[in-house]
Amino acid sequence: MMAITALLLSASCSKKEEDIAVPEKELLVGSWKFSQSLIFHQAGDTVASANPPVEGCAAMQTWTFAADGKHSFVSYRKSGSDCVVRTTRAGTYTFDADTKELAITYPNETEIFQVFKVNEAEMWWNIGPIKLDEDTKDYLHMLVFRK
């Protein structure tokens, strides 16, 4: 009887791996590739416009976030039939889990993005308002990244 009670208590107190939430800052850590640009009417709404997934050299653009707060960015361009490095930037980053604000600091500037979504495989940044055609309304412009 005591063995059964001990088994029941240990089973009810243990958490399944999928029940343990990973903090969003930890989800940021790793290398992310630019995947697509989406435009929404408003947060959580339907997509107003979707650019096709990026291809070629643009698909190689990489944002890397290290656990120690360091950040690097590498972009590529076409040169003949190859992709070659266009730009490299190194800096630091902070992420505020309450406001979902991602601040990337380079030597002469800080860029601030609102993280709309982040999980183990995908991250969306709101890079600010955008207007479509001759509409006067501001839409949300999201960049989609994948690990």
PDB file of N, CA and C in Angstrom, residues 4 39 57 77 89 99 107 113 121 130:
ATOM      1  N   ILE A   4       2.284   1.954  -3.455  1.00  0.00           N
ATOM      2  CA  ILE A   4       1.298   2.530  -4.368  1.00  0.00           C
ATOM      3  C   ILE A   4       1.095   4.005  -4.056  1.00  0.00           C
ATOM      4  N   ILE A  39       2.098  41.468 -43.514  1.00  0.00           N
ATOM      5  CA  ILE A  39       1.460  42.719 -43.114  1.00  0.00           C
ATOM      6  C   ILE A  39       0.058  42.398 -42.610  1.00  0.00           C
ATOM      7  N   CYS A  57      20.126  34.453 -51.822  1.00  0.00           N
ATOM      8  CA  CYS A  57      21.038  35.038 -50.839  1.00  0.00           C
ATOM      9  C   CYS A  57      20.294  35.672 -49.663  1.00  0.00           C
ATOM     10  N   ARG A  77      24.835  38.861 -50.438  1.00  0.00           N
ATOM     11  CA  ARG A  77      24.445  39.373 -51.748  1.00  0.00           C
ATOM     12  C   ARG A  77      24.949  38.408 -52.807  1.00  0.00           C
ATOM     13  N   ARG A  89      27.515  42.632 -38.659  1.00  0.00           N
ATOM     14  CA  ARG A  89      27.389  43.571 -37.543  1.00  0.00           C
ATOM     15  C   ARG A  89      27.405  42.780 -36.254  1.00  0.00           C
ATOM     16  N   THR A  99       7.241  43.632 -21.799  1.00  0.00           N
ATOM     17  CA  THR A  99       6.824  44.490 -22.910  1.00  0.00           C
ATOM     18  C   THR A  99       7.044  43.835 -24.271  1.00  0.00           C
ATOM     19  N   PRO A 107      27.450  49.545 -32.219  1.00  0.00           N
ATOM     20  CA  PRO A 107      28.279  50.644 -31.707  1.00  0.00           C
ATOM     21  C   PRO A 107      27.664  52.041 -31.827  1.00  0.00           C
ATOM     22  N   PHE A 113      12.587  46.470 -31.557  1.00  0.00           N
ATOM     23  CA  PHE A 113      11.527  45.727 -32.222  1.00  0.00           C
ATOM     24  C   PHE A 113      10.569  45.168 -31.183  1.00  0.00           C
ATOM     25  N   ALA A 121      10.837  27.319 -32.955  1.00  0.00           N
ATOM     26  CA  ALA A 121      11.126  27.262 -34.387  1.00  0.00           C
ATOM     27  C   ALA A 121      10.902  28.572 -35.143  1.00  0.00           C
ATOM     28  N   ILE A 130       3.254  50.386 -41.506  1.00  0.00           N
ATOM     29  CA  ILE A 130       3.461  50.501 -42.949  1.00  0.00           C
ATOM     30  C   ILE A 130       2.112  50.844 -43.574  1.00  0.00           C
TER      31      ILE A 130
END
